[in-house]
Amino acid sequence: MTNLHPVRVSERIPVAEDVVALELRHPDGRPLPAWSPGAHVDVLLSPGLTRQYSLCGDPRDRSVWRIAVRLQPGGRGGSQHVHDRLSASDVIEVSEPRNHFELLPAARYLFIAGGIGITPILPMLGAAREAGARWELHYAGRTAASMPFREQLLTDYGSRVTLYPEDERGRIDLDLLIGMNPPDTMIYCCGPSGMLEAVEACCAWWPGRRLHVERFTPVERDSAADDREFEVELARSGRTLRVPADRSILEAVEEAGVGVLSSCREGTCGTCETTVLEGRVDHRDSLLTADERAANDTIFLCVSRAADNRLVIDL
C-alpha cells in the first residue's frame, strides 16, 4: 500500500467559479515528499472516500502541496466533500505523489489544457521556462470565470499564454494550432475527454512519443473483450485466488482481506498499480503508453486482467 502522510489544510483559496485550491502542509511543519510536474496524489477525504488530484504548486517548495478541486454536482461525492465539509485546519491523509504524466526533456513544448485540466500543466510551465525550452500554452474553458489560475498565468507568463473562453471566442482550432508546430514539438494535453480525443485525432501523424495526455475519464473499452476466469498468485501474501469472469482482480483481492489502496476503479488514477512478477497482462487502463504495456511489469488491478491463465503479482 502506498505510504500515507498526514497533512493540514492551511488555506482554502477560490481560484475560479466553483473551483477551490487547497494548501496542504505537514502538521509538524516537516518537508513533504518531493514530486515532479505532472504528479498527483490520492487524498483520503473520509473513510471509504478517496480521490486523486494533481499537484499544481511549485515542486521546489516542499513545505506545501497545492491541489485544486472543481465542484461536480451529481458526481461521486469527492468534490462535494471538499467544497462543503473540508475546512482550513482539518487534517487528512494523502498518499505519496505518483507521476504517469511526466514532463520529458524537449527543446519545444505545446501545452493544451481544458478547464480543471490546467492543474497538472501548471507546474510544467515553470519547469519548461527554467529549462530554457520554447513553449506556449493554449487554455480553454466554458467562460473566463470558470478557468482556474487564469490571472496567475497571464501575470507570470504573458504572451506565452492564450486563453479561449468558449462563450467569447469559441473553441481552439486544434488542426491549425498543431499544424503550425514543427514535428519535434512535445505536446502535453489535459482536459475533458472530447478535447483529448480531438487532439489525438489531430496528432495521428505525429511522431511517436511526442503526444502525452492525462485523462479524467477512462478510454472506452471493447465490450467484446475476453473476461475469462483466471488465477492470481499474491507473492508476498502466499495466497492464490481465482478471479471470476465478472470480477476484477481488485475485487477478488479485497474480498480475500488483502489491503490495496484504490480510488477511481476505472483505470485512470493509478492508485492500485501493482508490480507484475510473472504472467502476461491484458492491459485495460487509460494510463500506460504502448512501451509501458509492452514491458509487462505493472498492472492496474481495478481494470486489467491476465492475458493467459495465471498472474503473479507483488502483494
PDB file of C-alpha atoms in Angstrom:
ATOM      1  CA  MET A   1       0.000   0.000   0.000  1.00  0.00           C
ATOM      2  CA  THR A   2       1.209   3.492  -0.810  1.00  0.00           C
ATOM      3  CA  ASN A   3       2.659   5.364   2.182  1.00  0.00           C
ATOM      4  CA  LEU A   4       0.255   7.907   3.622  1.00  0.00           C
ATOM      5  CA  HIS A   5       1.151  11.303   5.071  1.00  0.00           C
ATOM      6  CA  PRO A   6      -0.922  13.477   7.400  1.00  0.00           C
ATOM      7  CA  VAL A   7      -1.419  16.989   6.054  1.00  0.00           C
ATOM      8  CA  ARG A   8      -3.232  20.005   7.423  1.00  0.00           C
ATOM      9  CA  VAL A   9      -5.386  22.204   5.201  1.00  0.00           C
ATOM     10  CA  SER A  10      -3.628  25.505   5.845  1.00  0.00           C
ATOM     11  CA  GLU A  11      -5.648  27.587   3.396  1.00  0.00           C
ATOM     12  CA  ARG A  12      -8.654  27.419   1.049  1.00  0.00           C
ATOM     13  CA  ILE A  13      -8.434  29.790  -1.916  1.00  0.00           C
ATOM     14  CA  PRO A  14     -11.171  30.309  -4.537  1.00  0.00           C
ATOM     15  CA  VAL A  15      -9.375  30.256  -7.911  1.00  0.00           C
ATOM     16  CA  ALA A  16     -12.354  30.189 -10.313  1.00  0.00           C
ATOM     17  CA  GLU A  17     -16.093  29.738 -10.357  1.00  0.00           C
ATOM     18  CA  ASP A  18     -16.779  26.521  -8.376  1.00  0.00           C
ATOM     19  CA  VAL A  19     -13.049  25.786  -8.017  1.00  0.00           C
ATOM     20  CA  VAL A  20     -11.168  25.936  -4.729  1.00  0.00           C
ATOM     21  CA  ALA A  21      -7.420  25.478  -4.228  1.00  0.00           C
ATOM     22  CA  LEU A  22      -6.197  23.831  -1.036  1.00  0.00           C
ATOM     23  CA  GLU A  23      -2.790  24.472   0.519  1.00  0.00           C
ATOM     24  CA  LEU A  24      -1.629  21.321   2.356  1.00  0.00           C
ATOM     25  CA  ARG A  25       1.180  21.285   4.917  1.00  0.00           C
ATOM     26  CA  HIS A  26       2.595  18.727   7.329  1.00  0.00           C
ATOM     27  CA  PRO A  27       1.035  19.247  10.784  1.00  0.00           C
ATOM     28  CA  ASP A  28       4.527  19.441  12.329  1.00  0.00           C
ATOM     29  CA  GLY A  29       5.960  21.697   9.630  1.00  0.00           C
ATOM     30  CA  ARG A  30       8.172  18.962   8.223  1.00  0.00           C
ATOM     31  CA  PRO A  31       9.004  18.889   4.491  1.00  0.00           C
ATOM     32  CA  LEU A  32       6.600  16.905   2.339  1.00  0.00           C
ATOM     33  CA  PRO A  33       7.847  14.263  -0.124  1.00  0.00           C
ATOM     34  CA  ALA A  34       9.400  15.543  -3.334  1.00  0.00           C
ATOM     35  CA  TRP A  35       7.385  15.493  -6.543  1.00  0.00           C
ATOM     36  CA  SER A  36       7.749  16.439 -10.197  1.00  0.00           C
ATOM     37  CA  PRO A  37       5.441  18.272 -12.630  1.00  0.00           C
ATOM     38  CA  GLY A  38       2.527  16.080 -13.727  1.00  0.00           C
ATOM     39  CA  ALA A  39       2.320  14.204 -10.407  1.00  0.00           C
ATOM     40  CA  HIS A  40      -0.876  13.573  -8.479  1.00  0.00           C
ATOM     41  CA  VAL A  41      -1.762  12.310  -5.014  1.00  0.00           C
ATOM     42  CA  ASP A  42      -4.575  10.280  -3.507  1.00  0.00           C
ATOM     43  CA  VAL A  43      -6.485  12.271  -0.922  1.00  0.00           C
ATOM     44  CA  LEU A  44      -8.331  10.289   1.772  1.00  0.00           C
ATOM     45  CA  LEU A  45     -11.207  12.665   2.438  1.00  0.00           C
ATOM     46  CA  SER A  46     -13.068  10.345   4.813  1.00  0.00           C
ATOM     47  CA  PRO A  47     -13.348   6.568   5.379  1.00  0.00           C
ATOM     48  CA  GLY A  48     -14.162   4.992   2.026  1.00  0.00           C
ATOM     49  CA  LEU A  49     -13.836   8.284   0.126  1.00  0.00           C
ATOM     50  CA  THR A  50     -10.504   8.596  -1.710  1.00  0.00           C
ATOM     51  CA  ARG A  51      -9.961  10.874  -4.686  1.00  0.00           C
ATOM     52  CA  GLN A  52      -6.910  11.772  -6.751  1.00  0.00           C
ATOM     53  CA  TYR A  53      -5.858  15.328  -7.541  1.00  0.00           C
ATOM     54  CA  SER A  54      -2.941  16.782  -9.492  1.00  0.00           C
ATOM     55  CA  LEU A  55      -0.319  18.764  -7.612  1.00  0.00           C
ATOM     56  CA  CYS A  56      -0.337  22.260  -9.085  1.00  0.00           C
ATOM     57  CA  GLY A  57       2.059  24.228  -6.886  1.00  0.00           C
ATOM     58  CA  ASP A  58       5.827  24.702  -7.038  1.00  0.00           C
ATOM     59  CA  PRO A  59       7.809  21.428  -6.825  1.00  0.00           C
ATOM     60  CA  ARG A  60      10.757  23.335  -5.350  1.00  0.00           C
ATOM     61  CA  ASP A  61       8.737  24.288  -2.250  1.00  0.00           C
ATOM     62  CA  ARG A  62       8.443  21.136  -0.154  1.00  0.00           C
ATOM     63  CA  SER A  63       6.756  22.979   2.713  1.00  0.00           C
ATOM     64  CA  VAL A  64       3.399  22.929   0.911  1.00  0.00           C
ATOM     65  CA  TRP A  65       1.402  20.970  -1.651  1.00  0.00           C
ATOM     66  CA  ARG A  66      -1.382  22.627  -3.618  1.00  0.00           C
ATOM     67  CA  ILE A  67      -4.351  20.954  -5.273  1.00  0.00           C
ATOM     68  CA  ALA A  68      -7.446  22.442  -6.911  1.00  0.00           C
ATOM     69  CA  VAL A  69     -10.909  20.877  -6.929  1.00  0.00           C
ATOM     70  CA  ARG A  70     -13.844  21.763  -9.151  1.00  0.00           C
ATOM     71  CA  LEU A  71     -17.303  21.183  -7.684  1.00  0.00           C
ATOM     72  CA  GLN A  72     -19.045  18.448  -9.666  1.00  0.00           C
ATOM     73  CA  PRO A  73     -22.763  18.374  -8.801  1.00  0.00           C
ATOM     74  CA  GLY A  74     -24.056  14.873  -9.282  1.00  0.00           C
ATOM     75  CA  GLY A  75     -20.536  13.419  -9.128  1.00  0.00           C
ATOM     76  CA  ARG A  76     -19.293  10.639  -6.851  1.00  0.00           C
ATOM     77  CA  GLY A  77     -19.110  12.858  -3.767  1.00  0.00           C
ATOM     78  CA  GLY A  78     -15.434  13.783  -3.543  1.00  0.00           C
ATOM     79  CA  SER A  79     -15.677  17.359  -4.811  1.00  0.00           C
ATOM     80  CA  GLN A  80     -18.834  17.956  -2.762  1.00  0.00           C
ATOM     81  CA  HIS A  81     -16.967  16.841   0.353  1.00  0.00           C
ATOM     82  CA  VAL A  82     -14.054  19.182  -0.389  1.00  0.00           C
ATOM     83  CA  HIS A  83     -16.291  22.184  -1.061  1.00  0.00           C
ATOM     84  CA  ASP A  84     -18.844  21.655   1.704  1.00  0.00           C
ATOM     85  CA  ARG A  85     -17.097  19.822   4.532  1.00  0.00           C
ATOM     86  CA  LEU A  86     -13.313  20.230   4.338  1.00  0.00           C
ATOM     87  CA  SER A  87     -12.210  23.283   6.309  1.00  0.00           C
ATOM     88  CA  ALA A  88      -8.954  25.105   6.916  1.00  0.00           C
ATOM     89  CA  SER A  89      -7.093  23.419   9.833  1.00  0.00           C
ATOM     90  CA  ASP A  90      -8.595  19.984   9.075  1.00  0.00           C
ATOM     91  CA  VAL A  91      -6.058  17.125   8.991  1.00  0.00           C
ATOM     92  CA  ILE A  92      -6.398  14.460   6.302  1.00  0.00           C
ATOM     93  CA  GLU A  93      -4.145  11.746   4.855  1.00  0.00           C
ATOM     94  CA  VAL A  94      -2.522  11.952   1.448  1.00  0.00           C
ATOM     95  CA  SER A  95      -0.519   9.383  -0.488  1.00  0.00           C
ATOM     96  CA  GLU A  96       2.992   9.639  -1.880  1.00  0.00           C
ATOM     97  CA  PRO A  97       2.978  11.518  -5.205  1.00  0.00           C
ATOM     98  CA  ARG A  98       2.816   9.371  -8.344  1.00  0.00           C
ATOM     99  CA  ASN A  99       3.521  10.519 -11.867  1.00  0.00           C
ATOM    100  CA  HIS A 100       2.102   8.962 -15.041  1.00  0.00           C
ATOM    101  CA  PHE A 101       2.240  12.302 -16.886  1.00  0.00           C
ATOM    102  CA  GLU A 102       5.899  13.181 -16.502  1.00  0.00           C
ATOM    103  CA  LEU A 103       7.404  16.135 -18.350  1.00  0.00           C
ATOM    104  CA  LEU A 104      10.121  14.746 -20.622  1.00  0.00           C
ATOM    105  CA  PRO A 105      13.050  16.865 -21.857  1.00  0.00           C
ATOM    106  CA  ALA A 106      12.396  18.730 -25.103  1.00  0.00           C
ATOM    107  CA  ALA A 107      13.508  21.876 -26.872  1.00  0.00           C
ATOM    108  CA  ARG A 108       9.916  22.928 -27.600  1.00  0.00           C
ATOM    109  CA  TYR A 109       6.555  22.238 -25.923  1.00  0.00           C
ATOM    110  CA  LEU A 110       2.944  22.835 -26.838  1.00  0.00           C
ATOM    111  CA  PHE A 111       0.673  22.716 -23.784  1.00  0.00           C
ATOM    112  CA  ILE A 112      -3.093  22.380 -24.297  1.00  0.00           C
ATOM    113  CA  ALA A 113      -5.453  22.469 -21.307  1.00  0.00           C
ATOM    114  CA  GLY A 114      -9.186  22.472 -20.794  1.00  0.00           C
ATOM    115  CA  GLY A 115     -10.814  23.631 -17.551  1.00  0.00           C
ATOM    116  CA  ILE A 116      -9.517  21.885 -14.449  1.00  0.00           C
ATOM    117  CA  GLY A 117      -7.063  20.100 -16.756  1.00  0.00           C
ATOM    118  CA  ILE A 118      -4.781  23.087 -16.223  1.00  0.00           C
ATOM    119  CA  THR A 119      -3.722  21.671 -12.841  1.00  0.00           C
ATOM    120  CA  PRO A 120      -1.057  19.133 -13.947  1.00  0.00           C
ATOM    121  CA  ILE A 121       0.086  21.523 -16.698  1.00  0.00           C
ATOM    122  CA  LEU A 122       0.656  24.475 -14.364  1.00  0.00           C
ATOM    123  CA  PRO A 123       3.945  23.284 -12.771  1.00  0.00           C
ATOM    124  CA  MET A 124       5.174  22.111 -16.183  1.00  0.00           C
ATOM    125  CA  LEU A 125       5.252  25.702 -17.401  1.00  0.00           C
ATOM    126  CA  GLY A 126       7.711  26.754 -14.723  1.00  0.00           C
ATOM    127  CA  ALA A 127       9.869  23.697 -15.398  1.00  0.00           C
ATOM    128  CA  ALA A 128       9.897  24.404 -19.139  1.00  0.00           C
ATOM    129  CA  ARG A 129      10.860  28.026 -18.517  1.00  0.00           C
ATOM    130  CA  GLU A 130      13.667  27.009 -16.140  1.00  0.00           C
ATOM    131  CA  ALA A 131      14.965  24.532 -18.723  1.00  0.00           C
ATOM    132  CA  GLY A 132      15.155  27.286 -21.326  1.00  0.00           C
ATOM    133  CA  ALA A 133      12.737  25.489 -23.652  1.00  0.00           C
ATOM    134  CA  ARG A 134      10.445  27.244 -26.089  1.00  0.00           C
ATOM    135  CA  TRP A 135       6.813  26.729 -25.129  1.00  0.00           C
ATOM    136  CA  GLU A 136       3.291  28.059 -25.380  1.00  0.00           C
ATOM    137  CA  LEU A 137       0.039  27.300 -23.557  1.00  0.00           C
ATOM    138  CA  HIS A 138      -3.416  27.252 -25.144  1.00  0.00           C
ATOM    139  CA  TYR A 139      -6.037  27.077 -22.405  1.00  0.00           C
ATOM    140  CA  ALA A 140      -9.779  26.634 -22.968  1.00  0.00           C
ATOM    141  CA  GLY A 141     -12.809  26.895 -20.704  1.00  0.00           C
ATOM    142  CA  ARG A 142     -16.551  27.464 -20.831  1.00  0.00           C
ATOM    143  CA  THR A 143     -16.184  31.054 -19.606  1.00  0.00           C
ATOM    144  CA  ALA A 144     -13.309  33.178 -18.329  1.00  0.00           C
ATOM    145  CA  ALA A 145     -14.738  32.974 -14.810  1.00  0.00           C
ATOM    146  CA  SER A 146     -14.653  29.163 -14.914  1.00  0.00           C
ATOM    147  CA  MET A 147     -10.924  28.934 -15.774  1.00  0.00           C
ATOM    148  CA  PRO A 148      -8.709  28.288 -12.709  1.00  0.00           C
ATOM    149  CA  PHE A 149      -5.493  30.308 -12.351  1.00  0.00           C
ATOM    150  CA  ARG A 150      -6.115  32.364 -15.498  1.00  0.00           C
ATOM    151  CA  GLU A 151      -4.954  35.628 -13.898  1.00  0.00           C
ATOM    152  CA  GLN A 152      -1.861  33.994 -12.414  1.00  0.00           C
ATOM    153  CA  LEU A 153      -0.972  32.558 -15.816  1.00  0.00           C
ATOM    154  CA  LEU A 154      -1.273  35.881 -17.593  1.00  0.00           C
ATOM    155  CA  THR A 155       0.720  37.651 -14.870  1.00  0.00           C
ATOM    156  CA  ASP A 156       3.516  35.054 -14.790  1.00  0.00           C
ATOM    157  CA  TYR A 157       3.813  34.219 -18.485  1.00  0.00           C
ATOM    158  CA  GLY A 158       2.104  36.947 -20.517  1.00  0.00           C
ATOM    159  CA  SER A 159       2.000  36.356 -24.261  1.00  0.00           C
ATOM    160  CA  ARG A 160       3.060  32.719 -23.993  1.00  0.00           C
ATOM    161  CA  VAL A 161      -0.479  32.018 -22.738  1.00  0.00           C
ATOM    162  CA  THR A 162      -3.557  32.173 -24.972  1.00  0.00           C
ATOM    163  CA  LEU A 163      -6.979  31.870 -23.331  1.00  0.00           C
ATOM    164  CA  TYR A 164     -10.071  30.528 -25.091  1.00  0.00           C
ATOM    165  CA  PRO A 165     -13.242  31.254 -23.100  1.00  0.00           C
ATOM    166  CA  GLU A 166     -15.731  29.427 -25.320  1.00  0.00           C
ATOM    167  CA  ASP A 167     -18.509  31.970 -24.836  1.00  0.00           C
ATOM    168  CA  GLU A 168     -16.218  34.756 -26.104  1.00  0.00           C
ATOM    169  CA  ARG A 169     -14.032  33.246 -28.823  1.00  0.00           C
ATOM    170  CA  GLY A 170     -15.197  29.694 -29.449  1.00  0.00           C
ATOM    171  CA  ARG A 171     -13.080  26.563 -29.280  1.00  0.00           C
ATOM    172  CA  ILE A 172      -9.401  26.103 -30.093  1.00  0.00           C
ATOM    173  CA  ASP A 173      -8.755  25.324 -33.759  1.00  0.00           C
ATOM    174  CA  LEU A 174      -6.655  22.272 -32.953  1.00  0.00           C
ATOM    175  CA  ASP A 175      -5.895  21.388 -36.571  1.00  0.00           C
ATOM    176  CA  LEU A 176      -4.442  24.839 -37.165  1.00  0.00           C
ATOM    177  CA  LEU A 177      -2.647  25.023 -33.820  1.00  0.00           C
ATOM    178  CA  ILE A 178      -0.975  21.629 -34.059  1.00  0.00           C
ATOM    179  CA  GLY A 179      -0.256  22.045 -37.754  1.00  0.00           C
ATOM    180  CA  MET A 180       1.688  25.246 -37.043  1.00  0.00           C
ATOM    181  CA  ASN A 181       4.157  23.409 -34.789  1.00  0.00           C
ATOM    182  CA  PRO A 182       7.233  21.566 -36.068  1.00  0.00           C
ATOM    183  CA  PRO A 183       7.282  17.777 -35.556  1.00  0.00           C
ATOM    184  CA  ASP A 184       9.963  17.985 -32.857  1.00  0.00           C
ATOM    185  CA  THR A 185       7.426  19.703 -30.555  1.00  0.00           C
ATOM    186  CA  MET A 186       6.410  17.751 -27.446  1.00  0.00           C
ATOM    187  CA  ILE A 187       2.660  18.097 -26.855  1.00  0.00           C
ATOM    188  CA  TYR A 188       1.080  17.808 -23.405  1.00  0.00           C
ATOM    189  CA  CYS A 189      -2.701  17.891 -23.085  1.00  0.00           C
ATOM    190  CA  CYS A 190      -5.118  17.500 -20.185  1.00  0.00           C
ATOM    191  CA  GLY A 191      -8.824  18.266 -20.184  1.00  0.00           C
ATOM    192  CA  PRO A 192     -12.227  16.782 -20.945  1.00  0.00           C
ATOM    193  CA  SER A 193     -12.420  13.601 -22.997  1.00  0.00           C
ATOM    194  CA  GLY A 194     -13.712  15.400 -26.097  1.00  0.00           C
ATOM    195  CA  MET A 195     -10.647  17.638 -26.167  1.00  0.00           C
ATOM    196  CA  LEU A 196      -8.270  14.706 -25.706  1.00  0.00           C
ATOM    197  CA  GLU A 197      -9.902  12.717 -28.479  1.00  0.00           C
ATOM    198  CA  ALA A 198      -9.716  15.709 -30.814  1.00  0.00           C
ATOM    199  CA  VAL A 199      -6.033  16.281 -30.027  1.00  0.00           C
ATOM    200  CA  GLU A 200      -5.254  12.600 -30.567  1.00  0.00           C
ATOM    201  CA  ALA A 201      -7.031  12.700 -33.928  1.00  0.00           C
ATOM    202  CA  CYS A 202      -5.047  15.776 -34.979  1.00  0.00           C
ATOM    203  CA  CYS A 203      -1.812  14.068 -33.903  1.00  0.00           C
ATOM    204  CA  ALA A 204      -2.439  10.769 -35.693  1.00  0.00           C
ATOM    205  CA  TRP A 205       0.505  11.611 -37.976  1.00  0.00           C
ATOM    206  CA  TRP A 206       2.659  12.980 -35.126  1.00  0.00           C
ATOM    207  CA  PRO A 207       5.993  11.232 -34.412  1.00  0.00           C
ATOM    208  CA  GLY A 208       5.793   8.559 -31.699  1.00  0.00           C
ATOM    209  CA  ARG A 209       6.201   9.585 -28.047  1.00  0.00           C
ATOM    210  CA  ARG A 210       5.586  13.259 -28.865  1.00  0.00           C
ATOM    211  CA  LEU A 211       1.992  13.398 -27.603  1.00  0.00           C
ATOM    212  CA  HIS A 212       1.237  12.956 -23.901  1.00  0.00           C
ATOM    213  CA  VAL A 213      -2.267  13.137 -22.441  1.00  0.00           C
ATOM    214  CA  GLU A 214      -3.770  12.749 -18.985  1.00  0.00           C
ATOM    215  CA  ARG A 215      -7.362  11.581 -18.644  1.00  0.00           C
ATOM    216  CA  PHE A 216     -10.003  12.166 -16.013  1.00  0.00           C
ATOM    217  CA  THR A 217     -12.317   9.572 -17.597  1.00  0.00           C
ATOM    218  CA  PRO A 218     -11.402   6.133 -18.974  1.00  0.00           C
ATOM    219  CA  VAL A 219     -10.875   5.243 -22.611  1.00  0.00           C
ATOM    220  CA  GLU A 220     -13.874   3.312 -23.901  1.00  0.00           C
ATOM    221  CA  ARG A 221     -13.059  -0.384 -23.877  1.00  0.00           C
ATOM    222  CA  ASP A 222     -14.144  -3.097 -26.278  1.00  0.00           C
ATOM    223  CA  SER A 223     -17.323  -4.616 -24.848  1.00  0.00           C
ATOM    224  CA  ALA A 224     -16.394  -7.878 -26.546  1.00  0.00           C
ATOM    225  CA  ALA A 225     -13.145  -8.211 -24.557  1.00  0.00           C
ATOM    226  CA  ASP A 226     -12.481 -11.686 -23.185  1.00  0.00           C
ATOM    227  CA  ASP A 227     -13.357 -11.720 -19.482  1.00  0.00           C
ATOM    228  CA  ARG A 228     -12.316 -15.287 -18.704  1.00  0.00           C
ATOM    229  CA  GLU A 229     -11.699 -16.601 -15.195  1.00  0.00           C
ATOM    230  CA  PHE A 230      -8.033 -16.798 -14.237  1.00  0.00           C
ATOM    231  CA  GLU A 231      -5.713 -17.339 -11.278  1.00  0.00           C
ATOM    232  CA  VAL A 232      -3.668 -14.696  -9.491  1.00  0.00           C
ATOM    233  CA  GLU A 233      -0.915 -15.520  -7.017  1.00  0.00           C
ATOM    234  CA  LEU A 234      -0.118 -12.941  -4.329  1.00  0.00           C
ATOM    235  CA  ALA A 235       3.621 -13.454  -3.893  1.00  0.00           C
ATOM    236  CA  ARG A 236       4.086 -11.691  -0.556  1.00  0.00           C
ATOM    237  CA  SER A 237       0.862 -12.997   0.974  1.00  0.00           C
ATOM    238  CA  GLY A 238       1.477 -16.563  -0.188  1.00  0.00           C
ATOM    239  CA  ARG A 239      -2.101 -16.882  -1.431  1.00  0.00           C
ATOM    240  CA  THR A 240      -3.597 -17.898  -4.759  1.00  0.00           C
ATOM    241  CA  LEU A 241      -7.004 -16.535  -5.744  1.00  0.00           C
ATOM    242  CA  ARG A 242      -9.461 -17.276  -8.524  1.00  0.00           C
ATOM    243  CA  VAL A 243     -10.679 -14.166 -10.328  1.00  0.00           C
ATOM    244  CA  PRO A 244     -14.122 -14.857 -11.843  1.00  0.00           C
ATOM    245  CA  ALA A 245     -15.013 -13.530 -15.276  1.00  0.00           C
ATOM    246  CA  ASP A 246     -17.369 -10.968 -13.752  1.00  0.00           C
ATOM    247  CA  ARG A 247     -14.997  -9.659 -11.054  1.00  0.00           C
ATOM    248  CA  SER A 248     -11.829  -7.563 -11.151  1.00  0.00           C
ATOM    249  CA  ILE A 249      -8.529  -8.538  -9.560  1.00  0.00           C
ATOM    250  CA  LEU A 250      -9.044  -5.662  -7.128  1.00  0.00           C
ATOM    251  CA  GLU A 251     -12.407  -7.012  -6.040  1.00  0.00           C
ATOM    252  CA  ALA A 252     -11.008 -10.527  -5.606  1.00  0.00           C
ATOM    253  CA  VAL A 253      -8.082  -9.244  -3.550  1.00  0.00           C
ATOM    254  CA  GLU A 254     -10.322  -7.104  -1.355  1.00  0.00           C
ATOM    255  CA  GLU A 255     -12.717  -9.996  -0.758  1.00  0.00           C
ATOM    256  CA  ALA A 256      -9.716 -12.055   0.380  1.00  0.00           C
ATOM    257  CA  GLY A 257      -8.953  -9.413   3.011  1.00  0.00           C
ATOM    258  CA  VAL A 258      -5.745  -8.087   1.423  1.00  0.00           C
ATOM    259  CA  GLY A 259      -5.464  -4.314   1.723  1.00  0.00           C
ATOM    260  CA  VAL A 260      -4.955  -2.375  -1.513  1.00  0.00           C
ATOM    261  CA  LEU A 261      -5.348   1.377  -1.831  1.00  0.00           C
ATOM    262  CA  SER A 262      -7.716   2.233  -4.680  1.00  0.00           C
ATOM    263  CA  SER A 263      -9.759   5.166  -5.879  1.00  0.00           C
ATOM    264  CA  CYS A 264     -11.238   5.530  -9.374  1.00  0.00           C
ATOM    265  CA  ARG A 265     -11.862   1.802 -10.114  1.00  0.00           C
ATOM    266  CA  GLU A 266     -11.822   2.623 -13.828  1.00  0.00           C
ATOM    267  CA  GLY A 267      -8.127   2.642 -14.745  1.00  0.00           C
ATOM    268  CA  THR A 268      -7.477   6.386 -14.749  1.00  0.00           C
ATOM    269  CA  CYS A 269      -5.851   7.292 -11.429  1.00  0.00           C
ATOM    270  CA  GLY A 270      -3.092   4.708 -10.955  1.00  0.00           C
ATOM    271  CA  THR A 271      -3.778   4.226  -7.236  1.00  0.00           C
ATOM    272  CA  CYS A 272      -3.983   0.418  -7.423  1.00  0.00           C
ATOM    273  CA  GLU A 273      -0.837  -0.025  -9.537  1.00  0.00           C
ATOM    274  CA  THR A 274       0.950  -3.250  -8.608  1.00  0.00           C
ATOM    275  CA  THR A 275       4.159  -4.888  -9.806  1.00  0.00           C
ATOM    276  CA  VAL A 276       3.804  -7.964 -12.033  1.00  0.00           C
ATOM    277  CA  LEU A 277       6.273 -10.764 -11.289  1.00  0.00           C
ATOM    278  CA  GLU A 278       5.066 -13.450 -13.719  1.00  0.00           C
ATOM    279  CA  GLY A 279       2.481 -13.785 -16.469  1.00  0.00           C
ATOM    280  CA  ARG A 280       1.175 -11.630 -19.302  1.00  0.00           C
ATOM    281  CA  VAL A 281      -1.183  -8.725 -18.656  1.00  0.00           C
ATOM    282  CA  ASP A 282      -4.271  -7.783 -20.635  1.00  0.00           C
ATOM    283  CA  HIS A 283      -3.887  -4.032 -20.100  1.00  0.00           C
ATOM    284  CA  ARG A 284      -7.188  -2.130 -19.984  1.00  0.00           C
ATOM    285  CA  ASP A 285      -6.143   1.058 -18.221  1.00  0.00           C
ATOM    286  CA  SER A 286      -6.051   4.601 -19.605  1.00  0.00           C
ATOM    287  CA  LEU A 287      -2.570   5.390 -18.283  1.00  0.00           C
ATOM    288  CA  LEU A 288       0.207   3.296 -19.769  1.00  0.00           C
ATOM    289  CA  THR A 289       1.922   4.044 -23.057  1.00  0.00           C
ATOM    290  CA  ALA A 290       2.445   1.328 -25.659  1.00  0.00           C
ATOM    291  CA  ASP A 291       6.049   0.871 -24.498  1.00  0.00           C
ATOM    292  CA  GLU A 292       4.999   0.608 -20.851  1.00  0.00           C
ATOM    293  CA  ARG A 293       2.404  -2.015 -21.735  1.00  0.00           C
ATOM    294  CA  ALA A 294       4.982  -3.995 -23.677  1.00  0.00           C
ATOM    295  CA  ALA A 295       7.285  -4.002 -20.624  1.00  0.00           C
ATOM    296  CA  ASN A 296       4.630  -6.112 -18.835  1.00  0.00           C
ATOM    297  CA  ASP A 297       5.952  -5.212 -15.381  1.00  0.00           C
ATOM    298  CA  THR A 298       2.961  -3.411 -13.854  1.00  0.00           C
ATOM    299  CA  ILE A 299      -0.823  -3.765 -13.669  1.00  0.00           C
ATOM    300  CA  PHE A 300      -3.776  -1.679 -12.532  1.00  0.00           C
ATOM    301  CA  LEU A 301      -5.852  -4.121 -10.546  1.00  0.00           C
ATOM    302  CA  CYS A 302      -9.188  -2.365 -10.981  1.00  0.00           C
ATOM    303  CA  VAL A 303      -9.497  -2.985 -14.735  1.00  0.00           C
ATOM    304  CA  SER A 304      -6.659  -5.054 -16.199  1.00  0.00           C
ATOM    305  CA  ARG A 305      -6.668  -8.832 -16.313  1.00  0.00           C
ATOM    306  CA  ALA A 306      -4.494 -11.835 -17.136  1.00  0.00           C
ATOM    307  CA  ALA A 307      -3.839 -12.407 -20.830  1.00  0.00           C
ATOM    308  CA  ASP A 308      -3.342 -16.111 -20.056  1.00  0.00           C
ATOM    309  CA  ASN A 309      -4.477 -18.291 -17.174  1.00  0.00           C
ATOM    310  CA  ARG A 310      -2.238 -17.044 -14.390  1.00  0.00           C
ATOM    311  CA  LEU A 311      -0.539 -13.945 -12.982  1.00  0.00           C
ATOM    312  CA  VAL A 312       1.877 -13.497 -10.094  1.00  0.00           C
ATOM    313  CA  ILE A 313       1.785 -10.044  -8.530  1.00  0.00           C
ATOM    314  CA  ASP A 314       3.698  -8.348  -5.720  1.00  0.00           C
ATOM    315  CA  LEU A 315       1.072  -8.320  -2.989  1.00  0.00           C
TER     316      LEU A 315
END
